Coordinates of C-alpha atoms and ligand atoms in Angstrom, one line a residue:
M1 CA 4.2 -37.7 0.1
S2 CA 4.9 -38.7 -3.5
L3 CA 2.5 -38.8 -6.4
P4 CA 1.3 -42.0 -7.9
A5 CA 3.8 -42.7 -10.7
S6 CA 1.0 -43.2 -13.2
L7 CA -0.4 -39.7 -12.6
A8 CA 2.6 -37.8 -14.1
D9 CA 2.5 -40.1 -17.1
E10 CA -1.2 -39.5 -17.5
L11 CA -0.7 -35.7 -17.4
R12 CA 2.2 -35.9 -19.8
A13 CA 0.1 -37.9 -22.3
S14 CA -2.7 -35.3 -22.0
L15 CA -0.8 -32.0 -22.0
G16 CA 2.4 -33.0 -23.8
S17 CA 5.6 -33.7 -21.8
E18 CA 6.9 -30.2 -22.3
H19 CA 4.0 -28.9 -20.3
V20 CA 4.7 -31.0 -17.2
I21 CA 7.6 -30.0 -15.0
A22 CA 9.1 -32.6 -12.7
E23 CA 12.8 -31.7 -12.5
P24 CA 13.7 -30.6 -8.9
E25 CA 15.6 -27.5 -9.9
Q26 CA 12.7 -26.3 -12.1
L27 CA 10.2 -27.1 -9.4
R28 CA 12.0 -24.8 -7.0
V29 CA 10.9 -21.8 -9.2
Y30 CA 7.4 -22.4 -7.9
E31 CA 8.2 -22.9 -4.2
C32 CA 6.7 -19.5 -3.1
D33 CA 5.0 -16.4 -4.2
G34 CA 5.8 -12.8 -3.1
L35 CA 5.6 -14.0 0.6
T36 CA 8.9 -15.6 0.5
G37 CA 8.9 -16.7 4.1
H38 CA 6.6 -19.6 3.2
R39 CA 8.0 -22.2 0.9
A40 CA 7.1 -25.7 -0.3
V41 CA 8.4 -27.5 -3.3
P42 CA 5.5 -29.1 -5.4
E43 CA 5.7 -32.6 -6.7
L44 CA 4.8 -31.5 -10.2
V45 CA 3.9 -28.3 -12.1
V46 CA 1.5 -28.5 -15.0
L47 CA 0.9 -25.9 -17.7
P48 CA -2.5 -26.4 -19.3
G49 CA -3.3 -24.5 -22.5
S50 CA -7.1 -24.4 -22.4
T51 CA -10.2 -24.8 -20.2
E52 CA -10.4 -28.4 -21.4
D53 CA -6.8 -29.0 -20.4
V54 CA -7.6 -27.6 -16.9
Q55 CA -10.6 -29.9 -16.7
T56 CA -8.4 -33.0 -17.7
V57 CA -5.8 -32.1 -15.0
L58 CA -8.4 -31.5 -12.2
R59 CA -10.2 -34.7 -13.1
A60 CA -7.0 -36.7 -12.9
L61 CA -6.0 -35.0 -9.6
H62 CA -9.5 -35.6 -8.2
R63 CA -9.4 -39.3 -9.0
A64 CA -6.0 -39.6 -7.4
R65 CA -7.0 -37.3 -4.4
V66 CA -4.0 -35.1 -5.0
P67 CA -4.2 -31.4 -3.7
F68 CA -3.4 -28.6 -6.1
V69 CA -2.8 -24.8 -6.2
A70 CA -3.5 -22.5 -9.1
R71 CA -0.8 -20.1 -10.0
G72 CA -0.8 -16.9 -12.1
A73 CA 2.4 -14.8 -11.9
G74 CA 3.2 -15.6 -8.3
T75 CA 3.2 -11.9 -7.2
G76 CA 0.7 -12.6 -4.4
L77 CA 1.8 -11.2 -1.0
S78 CA -0.2 -13.5 1.3
G79 CA 1.2 -17.0 0.3
G80 CA -2.0 -17.8 -1.7
A81 CA 0.0 -19.5 -4.5
T82 CA 2.4 -21.3 -2.1
P83 CA 2.4 -24.9 -3.2
V84 CA 1.1 -27.7 -1.0
A85 CA 3.9 -30.1 -0.3
G86 CA 3.1 -33.4 -2.1
G87 CA 0.7 -31.5 -4.4
V88 CA 0.6 -30.1 -7.9
V89 CA 0.8 -26.5 -9.1
V90 CA -1.5 -25.6 -12.0
S91 CA 0.2 -22.7 -13.7
L92 CA -2.0 -20.6 -16.0
A93 CA 0.9 -19.0 -17.7
R94 CA 0.2 -20.4 -21.1
M95 CA -3.4 -19.3 -21.1
N96 CA -2.6 -15.7 -21.9
R97 CA -4.7 -14.8 -24.9
I98 CA -7.2 -12.0 -25.2
L99 CA -10.2 -13.8 -26.7
E100 CA -12.7 -11.0 -27.5
I101 CA -12.9 -7.2 -27.5
D102 CA -16.5 -6.0 -27.5
L103 CA -16.3 -2.3 -27.0
D104 CA -20.0 -1.7 -27.9
S105 CA -20.7 -3.7 -24.7
Q106 CA -17.5 -2.4 -22.9
R107 CA -16.4 -6.0 -22.4
V108 CA -13.1 -7.8 -22.9
V109 CA -12.9 -11.6 -22.6
V110 CA -9.5 -12.9 -21.6
E111 CA -7.8 -16.1 -20.5
P112 CA -6.6 -16.0 -16.8
G113 CA -2.9 -15.7 -17.7
V114 CA -3.2 -12.3 -19.4
T115 CA -1.5 -9.6 -17.4
N116 CA -3.6 -6.8 -15.9
L117 CA -1.8 -4.0 -17.9
D118 CA -2.3 -5.9 -21.2
V119 CA -6.1 -5.5 -20.9
T120 CA -5.7 -1.7 -20.9
R121 CA -3.1 -1.9 -23.6
A122 CA -5.5 -3.8 -25.8
V123 CA -8.2 -1.1 -25.6
A124 CA -6.3 2.1 -24.9
A125 CA -6.2 3.2 -28.6
E126 CA -10.0 3.1 -28.6
G127 CA -10.2 5.4 -25.5
F128 CA -10.9 2.7 -22.9
F129 CA -9.1 1.3 -19.9
Y130 CA -9.3 -1.5 -17.3
A131 CA -9.6 0.4 -14.0
P132 CA -8.4 -1.9 -11.2
D133 CA -4.6 -1.2 -11.2
P134 CA -2.5 -3.1 -8.7
S135 CA 1.0 -1.7 -8.5
S136 CA 2.2 -5.1 -9.8
Q137 CA 0.0 -4.6 -12.9
Q138 CA 2.8 -5.1 -15.5
V139 CA 3.2 -8.7 -14.4
C140 CA 0.3 -9.9 -12.3
T141 CA -2.4 -11.9 -14.1
I142 CA -6.2 -11.4 -14.3
G143 CA -6.6 -14.9 -12.8
G144 CA -4.7 -13.8 -9.7
N145 CA -6.6 -10.5 -9.6
V146 CA -9.9 -12.3 -9.7
A147 CA -8.8 -14.7 -7.0
E148 CA -7.6 -11.9 -4.7
N149 CA -10.2 -9.3 -5.7
S150 CA -7.2 -7.1 -6.2
G151 CA -7.3 -3.4 -5.8
G152 CA -5.0 -0.5 -6.7
A153 CA -4.6 3.2 -6.4
H154 CA -7.5 4.0 -8.7
C155 CA -10.0 1.7 -7.0
L156 CA -11.2 4.5 -4.8
K157 CA -13.3 5.9 -7.5
H158 CA -13.6 3.1 -10.0
G159 CA -14.1 0.0 -7.7
F160 CA -12.2 -3.2 -7.2
T161 CA -11.8 -6.3 -9.4
A162 CA -15.2 -7.5 -8.2
H163 CA -16.8 -4.5 -9.8
H164 CA -15.2 -5.2 -13.1
V165 CA -15.8 -9.0 -13.6
T166 CA -19.1 -9.9 -15.2
A167 CA -18.6 -13.5 -16.2
L168 CA -16.3 -16.4 -15.4
T169 CA -15.7 -19.9 -16.8
F170 CA -14.7 -21.8 -13.8
V171 CA -13.4 -25.4 -13.4
L172 CA -14.5 -26.9 -10.1
P173 CA -12.1 -29.1 -8.1
D174 CA -13.7 -32.3 -9.5
G175 CA -13.2 -31.1 -13.1
E176 CA -16.7 -29.9 -13.8
I177 CA -16.8 -26.7 -15.9
V178 CA -19.3 -24.0 -14.9
E179 CA -20.3 -20.7 -16.6
V180 CA -21.2 -17.9 -14.2
G181 CA -22.5 -14.5 -15.1
G182 CA -22.7 -13.0 -18.6
K183 CA -22.0 -9.7 -20.3
A184 CA -24.7 -7.9 -18.2
L185 CA -23.8 -6.3 -15.0
D186 CA -26.5 -7.9 -12.8
P187 CA -27.4 -11.5 -13.9
D188 CA -30.4 -13.3 -12.5
G189 CA -30.1 -15.6 -9.5
P190 CA -27.8 -15.7 -6.5
D191 CA -24.5 -13.7 -6.7
L192 CA -22.2 -16.6 -7.5
L193 CA -19.7 -14.2 -9.1
G194 CA -19.5 -12.5 -5.7
V195 CA -18.6 -15.9 -4.1
L196 CA -15.9 -16.7 -6.7
V197 CA -14.2 -13.3 -7.0
G198 CA -11.9 -13.0 -4.0
S199 CA -12.1 -16.7 -3.1
E200 CA -8.3 -16.9 -3.2
G201 CA -8.0 -20.0 -5.4
T202 CA -9.9 -22.1 -2.9
L203 CA -13.0 -23.0 -5.0
G204 CA -11.6 -23.9 -8.4
I205 CA -9.8 -22.4 -11.3
A206 CA -10.9 -19.5 -13.5
T207 CA -10.2 -20.2 -17.1
R208 CA -12.0 -17.4 -18.9
V209 CA -12.8 -14.0 -17.5
T210 CA -15.2 -11.3 -18.9
L211 CA -14.1 -7.9 -17.8
R212 CA -15.8 -4.5 -17.9
V213 CA -13.6 -1.8 -19.3
V214 CA -14.5 1.9 -18.9
R215 CA -14.0 5.0 -21.0
A216 CA -10.8 6.9 -20.4
P217 CA -11.6 10.3 -18.8
E218 CA -11.5 13.5 -20.8
T219 CA -8.9 15.0 -18.4
V220 CA -6.6 13.7 -15.7
R221 CA -4.8 15.9 -13.2
T222 CA -2.3 14.8 -10.5
L223 CA -1.4 16.8 -7.5
L224 CA 1.4 16.2 -5.1
A225 CA 1.2 17.9 -1.7
A226 CA 4.1 17.8 0.7
F227 CA 3.5 18.1 4.5
H228 CA 5.7 18.1 7.5
T229 CA 3.8 15.5 9.3
M230 CA 1.5 12.4 8.6
D231 CA -1.1 13.9 10.8
A232 CA -1.4 17.0 8.6
A233 CA -1.6 14.8 5.4
G234 CA -4.2 12.6 7.1
A235 CA -6.3 15.7 7.9
A236 CA -6.1 16.8 4.3
V237 CA -7.4 13.4 3.2
S238 CA -10.4 13.7 5.5
G239 CA -10.9 17.3 4.4
I240 CA -10.9 16.4 0.7
V241 CA -13.5 13.6 1.1
A242 CA -15.6 15.7 3.5
A243 CA -15.7 18.5 0.8
G244 CA -17.4 16.0 -1.6
V245 CA -14.5 15.8 -4.0
M246 CA -14.2 12.2 -5.4
P247 CA -10.6 11.7 -6.6
A248 CA -9.6 8.7 -8.7
A249 CA -6.8 8.1 -6.2
I250 CA -5.4 9.5 -2.9
E251 CA -2.1 7.9 -1.9
M252 CA 0.1 8.7 1.0
M253 CA 3.8 8.1 1.7
D254 CA 5.7 8.8 4.9
R255 CA 9.3 10.1 5.5
L256 CA 10.9 6.7 5.4
T257 CA 9.2 5.6 2.3
I258 CA 10.0 8.9 0.6
E259 CA 13.7 8.4 1.6
A260 CA 13.7 4.9 0.1
A261 CA 12.0 6.0 -3.1
E262 CA 14.5 8.9 -3.5
R263 CA 17.4 6.5 -3.2
A264 CA 15.9 4.0 -5.7
V265 CA 14.3 6.1 -8.4
A266 CA 14.9 9.8 -7.5
P267 CA 11.4 11.1 -8.1
G268 CA 12.5 14.5 -6.7
Y269 CA 9.8 14.8 -4.1
P270 CA 10.0 18.1 -2.0
P271 CA 13.0 17.9 0.4
G272 CA 12.1 17.8 4.1
A273 CA 8.7 16.3 3.5
G274 CA 7.4 14.1 6.4
A275 CA 4.6 13.0 4.2
V276 CA 3.5 13.3 0.6
L277 CA 0.0 13.0 -0.7
L278 CA -0.7 12.1 -4.3
V279 CA -4.2 13.1 -5.4
E280 CA -5.4 12.2 -8.9
L281 CA -8.5 13.7 -10.3
D282 CA -10.2 12.6 -13.5
G283 CA -13.4 13.5 -15.4
V284 CA -14.6 16.4 -17.5
L285 CA -12.3 19.4 -17.7
E286 CA -14.4 21.9 -15.8
Q287 CA -15.1 19.6 -12.9
V288 CA -11.5 18.5 -12.7
E289 CA -10.3 22.1 -12.6
D290 CA -12.8 23.0 -9.9
D291 CA -11.8 20.0 -7.8
A292 CA -8.1 20.6 -8.3
A293 CA -8.5 24.1 -6.9
E294 CA -10.5 22.7 -4.0
V295 CA -7.8 20.1 -3.2
E296 CA -5.1 22.6 -3.4
R297 CA -7.0 24.9 -1.0
I298 CA -7.6 22.1 1.5
C299 CA -4.0 20.9 1.4
G300 CA -2.8 24.4 2.0
E301 CA -5.2 24.8 5.0
C302 CA -3.9 21.6 6.4
G303 CA -0.3 22.7 6.3
A304 CA 1.0 21.6 2.9
F305 CA 4.3 23.5 2.3
E306 CA 4.4 22.7 -1.4
V307 CA 1.8 21.6 -3.9
R308 CA 2.8 20.5 -7.5
T309 CA 0.3 19.9 -10.3
A310 CA 0.9 17.7 -13.3
T311 CA -1.3 17.8 -16.4
T312 CA 0.8 16.0 -19.0
D313 CA 1.4 12.2 -19.1
A314 CA 5.1 12.7 -18.6
A315 CA 4.7 15.0 -15.6
R316 CA 2.1 12.7 -14.0
A317 CA 4.4 9.7 -14.5
L318 CA 7.2 11.5 -12.6
L319 CA 4.9 12.2 -9.7
W320 CA 3.7 8.6 -9.6
K321 CA 7.3 7.2 -10.0
G322 CA 8.1 7.2 -6.3
R323 CA 4.8 5.7 -5.2
K324 CA 4.8 2.9 -7.8
S325 CA 8.3 1.8 -6.9
A326 CA 7.8 2.2 -3.1
F327 CA 7.7 -1.5 -2.2
A328 CA 10.8 -2.4 -4.2
A329 CA 12.6 0.7 -3.1
M330 CA 12.7 -0.6 0.5
G331 CA 15.6 -2.8 -0.7
R332 CA 17.7 0.4 -0.6
I333 CA 17.3 0.9 3.1
A334 CA 16.7 -2.6 4.5
T335 CA 17.8 -6.1 3.7
D336 CA 14.3 -7.6 4.4
Y337 CA 10.8 -6.2 4.7
Y338 CA 7.4 -7.6 5.3
V339 CA 4.3 -5.9 3.7
Q340 CA 1.4 -5.7 6.0
D341 CA -2.1 -5.0 4.6
G342 CA -4.8 -3.8 6.9
V343 CA -7.8 -1.5 6.6
V344 CA -9.0 1.2 9.0
P345 CA -11.9 3.6 8.8
R346 CA -10.5 6.7 7.0
T347 CA -11.4 8.9 10.0
R348 CA -9.1 6.8 12.3
L349 CA -6.1 7.0 10.0
P350 CA -4.1 9.6 12.0
E351 CA -4.6 7.7 15.3
V352 CA -3.7 4.3 13.8
L353 CA -0.6 5.8 12.2
R354 CA 0.5 7.1 15.6
E355 CA -0.1 3.7 17.1
I356 CA 2.1 2.1 14.4
E357 CA 4.9 4.6 15.2
A358 CA 4.6 3.6 18.9
L359 CA 4.6 -0.1 18.0
S360 CA 7.7 0.4 15.8
E361 CA 9.6 2.0 18.7
L362 CA 8.4 -0.7 21.1
H363 CA 9.6 -3.5 18.8
G364 CA 12.8 -1.7 17.8
L365 CA 12.1 -2.1 14.1
R366 CA 11.5 0.6 11.5
V367 CA 8.2 0.8 9.7
G368 CA 7.6 2.6 6.4
N369 CA 4.0 3.6 5.5
V370 CA 2.8 3.8 1.9
F371 CA -0.9 3.4 1.4
H372 CA -4.2 3.9 -0.4
A373 CA -5.3 6.7 2.0
G374 CA -8.7 7.3 0.4
D375 CA -9.7 3.7 1.1
G376 CA -8.0 3.6 4.5
N377 CA -6.0 0.7 3.2
L378 CA -2.6 0.7 5.0
H379 CA 0.5 -1.0 3.8
P380 CA 3.0 -0.8 6.7
L381 CA 6.4 -2.1 5.5
V382 CA 8.1 -3.7 8.5
L383 CA 11.9 -3.5 7.9
Y384 CA 14.1 -6.1 9.4
D385 CA 17.3 -8.1 9.0
A386 CA 16.7 -11.8 8.8
E387 CA 20.4 -12.6 9.2
A388 CA 20.5 -10.7 12.4
G389 CA 17.6 -12.9 13.7
E390 CA 14.9 -10.2 13.5
T391 CA 12.4 -12.3 11.6
E392 CA 10.2 -13.3 14.6
Q393 CA 10.3 -9.7 16.0
A394 CA 9.1 -8.5 12.5
R395 CA 6.3 -11.0 12.5
L396 CA 5.2 -9.9 16.0
L397 CA 5.3 -6.3 15.0
A398 CA 3.2 -6.9 11.9
E399 CA 0.7 -8.8 13.9
A400 CA 0.5 -6.0 16.5
I401 CA -0.2 -3.5 13.6
L402 CA -3.0 -5.7 12.4
D403 CA -4.5 -5.8 15.9
A404 CA -4.4 -2.0 16.0
C405 CA -6.3 -1.9 12.7
L406 CA -8.9 -4.3 14.0
E407 CA -9.3 -2.4 17.3
A408 CA -9.9 0.7 15.2
G409 CA -12.9 -1.0 13.6
G410 CA -10.9 -2.0 10.4
S411 CA -10.2 -5.3 8.6
L412 CA -7.3 -7.7 8.4
T413 CA -6.8 -7.4 4.6
G414 CA -7.6 -4.7 2.1
E415 CA -6.4 -6.3 -1.1
H416 CA -3.6 -8.8 -0.6
G417 CA -5.8 -11.6 0.8
V418 CA -5.6 -13.9 3.7
G419 CA -3.8 -16.8 2.0
M420 CA -1.4 -18.6 4.3
D421 CA -0.1 -15.4 5.9
K422 CA -3.2 -14.4 7.9
V423 CA -5.0 -17.7 8.3
C424 CA -4.4 -17.7 12.0
S425 CA -5.6 -14.1 12.3
M426 CA -9.1 -14.9 11.0
P427 CA -10.6 -15.7 14.4
R428 CA -9.6 -12.1 15.5
M429 CA -12.1 -10.8 13.0
F430 CA -14.7 -13.5 12.5
S431 CA -16.7 -15.6 15.0
E432 CA -16.6 -19.3 15.1
R433 CA -20.0 -19.4 13.5
D434 CA -18.8 -17.1 10.6
L435 CA -15.8 -19.4 10.1
Q436 CA -18.0 -22.5 10.0
A437 CA -20.2 -20.8 7.4
F438 CA -17.1 -20.1 5.3
E439 CA -16.1 -23.7 5.7
R440 CA -19.5 -25.1 4.6
L441 CA -19.4 -22.9 1.5
R442 CA -16.0 -24.1 0.7
R443 CA -17.0 -27.7 1.1
A444 CA -19.9 -27.2 -1.2
F445 CA -17.4 -26.5 -4.0
D446 CA -14.6 -28.7 -2.8
P447 CA -15.9 -31.6 -0.6
D448 CA -12.6 -33.4 -0.7
G449 CA -10.5 -30.4 0.4
L450 CA -8.1 -30.7 -2.6
C451 CA -8.2 -27.1 -3.8
N452 CA -5.5 -24.8 -2.2
P453 CA -5.9 -26.5 1.2
G454 CA -4.5 -24.7 4.3
K455 CA -5.3 -21.2 3.0
V456 CA -7.8 -18.6 4.2
I457 CA -9.9 -20.6 6.7
P458 CA -8.1 -21.6 9.9
T459 CA -8.3 -24.9 11.6
P460 CA -7.7 -25.3 15.3
R461 CA -4.7 -27.6 14.9
L462 CA -2.9 -25.0 12.7
C463 CA -3.6 -22.0 14.9
G464 CA -3.9 -23.4 18.4
E465 CA -4.8 -26.4 20.4
V466 CA -8.3 -27.8 21.0
P467 CA -9.2 -30.1 23.9
G468 CA -9.6 -33.9 23.4
P469 CA -7.5 -36.6 21.9
Y470 CA -5.0 -35.7 19.2
R471 CA -6.3 -36.0 15.7
L472 CA -4.0 -35.9 12.7
H473 CA -4.7 -32.7 10.7
A474 CA -5.3 -33.0 7.0
L475 CA -2.4 -30.6 6.4
E476 CA -0.1 -32.8 8.4
R477 CA -1.1 -35.7 6.2
I478 CA -0.2 -33.8 3.0
G479 CA 3.0 -32.3 4.5
V480 CA 2.1 -28.6 4.8
A481 CA 2.1 -28.5 8.7
E482 CA 3.8 -30.7 11.3
R483 CA 3.2 -31.2 15.0
L484 CA 6.1 -30.0 17.1
Ligands
FAD1 C1 5.4 -5.1 -5.9 C2 4.0 -5.6 -5.7 C3 3.0 -4.7 -5.7 C4 1.7 -5.1 -5.5 N1 0.7 -4.2 -5.5 C5 -0.6 -4.6 -5.3 C6 -1.7 -3.6 -5.3 O1 -1.5 -2.4 -5.5 N2 -2.9 -4.1 -5.1 C7 -3.2 -5.4 -4.9 O2 -4.4 -5.8 -4.8 N3 -2.2 -6.4 -4.9 C8 -0.9 -6.0 -5.1 N4 0.1 -6.9 -5.1 C9 -0.2 -8.3 -4.8 C10 -0.4 -9.2 -6.1 O3 0.2 -8.6 -7.2 C11 -1.9 -9.4 -6.4 O4 -2.5 -10.2 -5.4 C12 -2.2 -10.1 -7.7 O5 -3.6 -10.2 -8.0 C13 -1.6 -11.5 -7.8 O6 -1.7 -12.0 -9.1 P1 -0.8 -13.2 -9.6 O7 -1.1 -13.4 -11.1 O8 0.6 -12.9 -9.3 O9 -1.4 -14.4 -8.7 P2 -0.6 -15.5 -7.9 O10 0.3 -14.8 -6.9 O11 0.0 -16.5 -8.8 O12 -1.8 -16.1 -7.2 C14 -2.6 -15.4 -6.2 C15 -3.8 -16.3 -5.8 O13 -4.6 -16.5 -6.9 C16 -4.9 -17.8 -7.2 N5 -5.0 -18.0 -8.6 C17 -4.2 -17.6 -9.6 N6 -4.7 -17.8 -10.8 C18 -5.9 -18.3 -10.6 C19 -7.0 -18.7 -11.4 N7 -6.9 -18.7 -12.8 N8 -8.1 -19.3 -10.9 C20 -8.2 -19.4 -9.5 N9 -7.3 -18.9 -8.7 C21 -6.2 -18.4 -9.2 C22 -3.7 -18.5 -6.6 O14 -4.0 -19.9 -6.2 C23 -3.4 -17.7 -5.3 O15 -4.3 -18.1 -4.3 C24 1.4 -6.5 -5.3 C25 2.5 -7.4 -5.3 C26 3.8 -7.0 -5.5 C27 4.9 -8.0 -5.6

């Protein structure tokens, strides 16, 4: 499908020709996000500079009935920002200004293209920080975080993106601008912010975001405990939570992930560890000291053979170095890897980890585990070699892991979103009636189905057959899917 010729001219006239990309080599830059297995080259990429620009673009696309996908930094891991073939990518990269810092109200107002870490940088000198901290925080954008309801290591105590967004300026798919929320935490009326945050770019485009920043704690202490087995580390996680300690973060890495991290960034984790646990405590000094002693005691009782404690920023950074680089480090031990993202009740962690090990053996592929243990949010990293033809086997293994999470009473995504990747897994977790309700909600915002189509909500023709005469699916019409 090609765009109406007049559309590109109209967008050039509105945005300036330097903010409309149409050259094939440049368009390829936008063909995928972090889920590189899904690719589609857009017809056009536009870079609006303001809410009004976004409105102009969406009005034009709506008139021409052209589908579009918003894009932040493209670090998403579920294919949420994968373009729709025949459609337009709306990149928010130019909208990267911090608009207001109101520390009396603990609010920061930003454009969606501001990176996550830049929010903390803007307020750190005044003793504040922005708590949700995806490992990609140096590059991922607030717009992407809002769309994915992103999490991070410190969300265990401080909450996810949804708990830190108090207002949004949002452009609906027909170009209407709406204001939702305010500076207060709990505005009147239905929770529309709750609908928009986490909607994975399917309801419109966020162009201004009001964020809650929190006071930096008086003290931070990070402990690293090394165990011989994942079971022992898992028992320590349960023990810490059961003891009433509320760490800011509890992260776990298994032997394979430790090996990759050592090869990549040499964090110097205790040799021979089958699992390491990183526990970060923050708050007032006396409480943190008491909690640190308690955590050390519990880890020791659960079989930790070494516990290190870091109190300075430099020492803490060293302990975190391996964890923060864990995904990228996989490149040292495998040519390709697939990041799975599932959730299990914390108490079922040891059993699900054993199941993952069994599935790994069954499918003949290695799996590294690095995850937010406190939230039960697993990130199994399925290692494979695409050139050796292992891609399909990796996909099957990743799906089997997801099934194991669901069977344990968990969920199919913790923070990376459904996107394109897990669209066909949705019926495993939600009933037909649930999915219909999601669809009705979506249609209320986007009756023409132009905003990030093909993501999140499955349709029978994409994920399986339905009886009756064949009907051309909307995604086939726009070139995303084809009938084989
Ligand atoms: C190494 C690595 C580590 C990661 N670690 C974490 C982690 O710890 N926790 C975590 O949660 N995620 C993590 N991620 C995933 C990813 O970084 C997050 O999902 C992030 O929020 C995506 O932001 P982005 O700017 O790259 O968005 P993109 O990938 O560009 O887009 C993501 C989705 O947001 C939509 N979108 C973007 N901007 C807007 C907007 N302004 N309005 C409406 N919709 C919009 C897009 O359409 C798409 O559906 C990681 C990724 C990588 C590569």
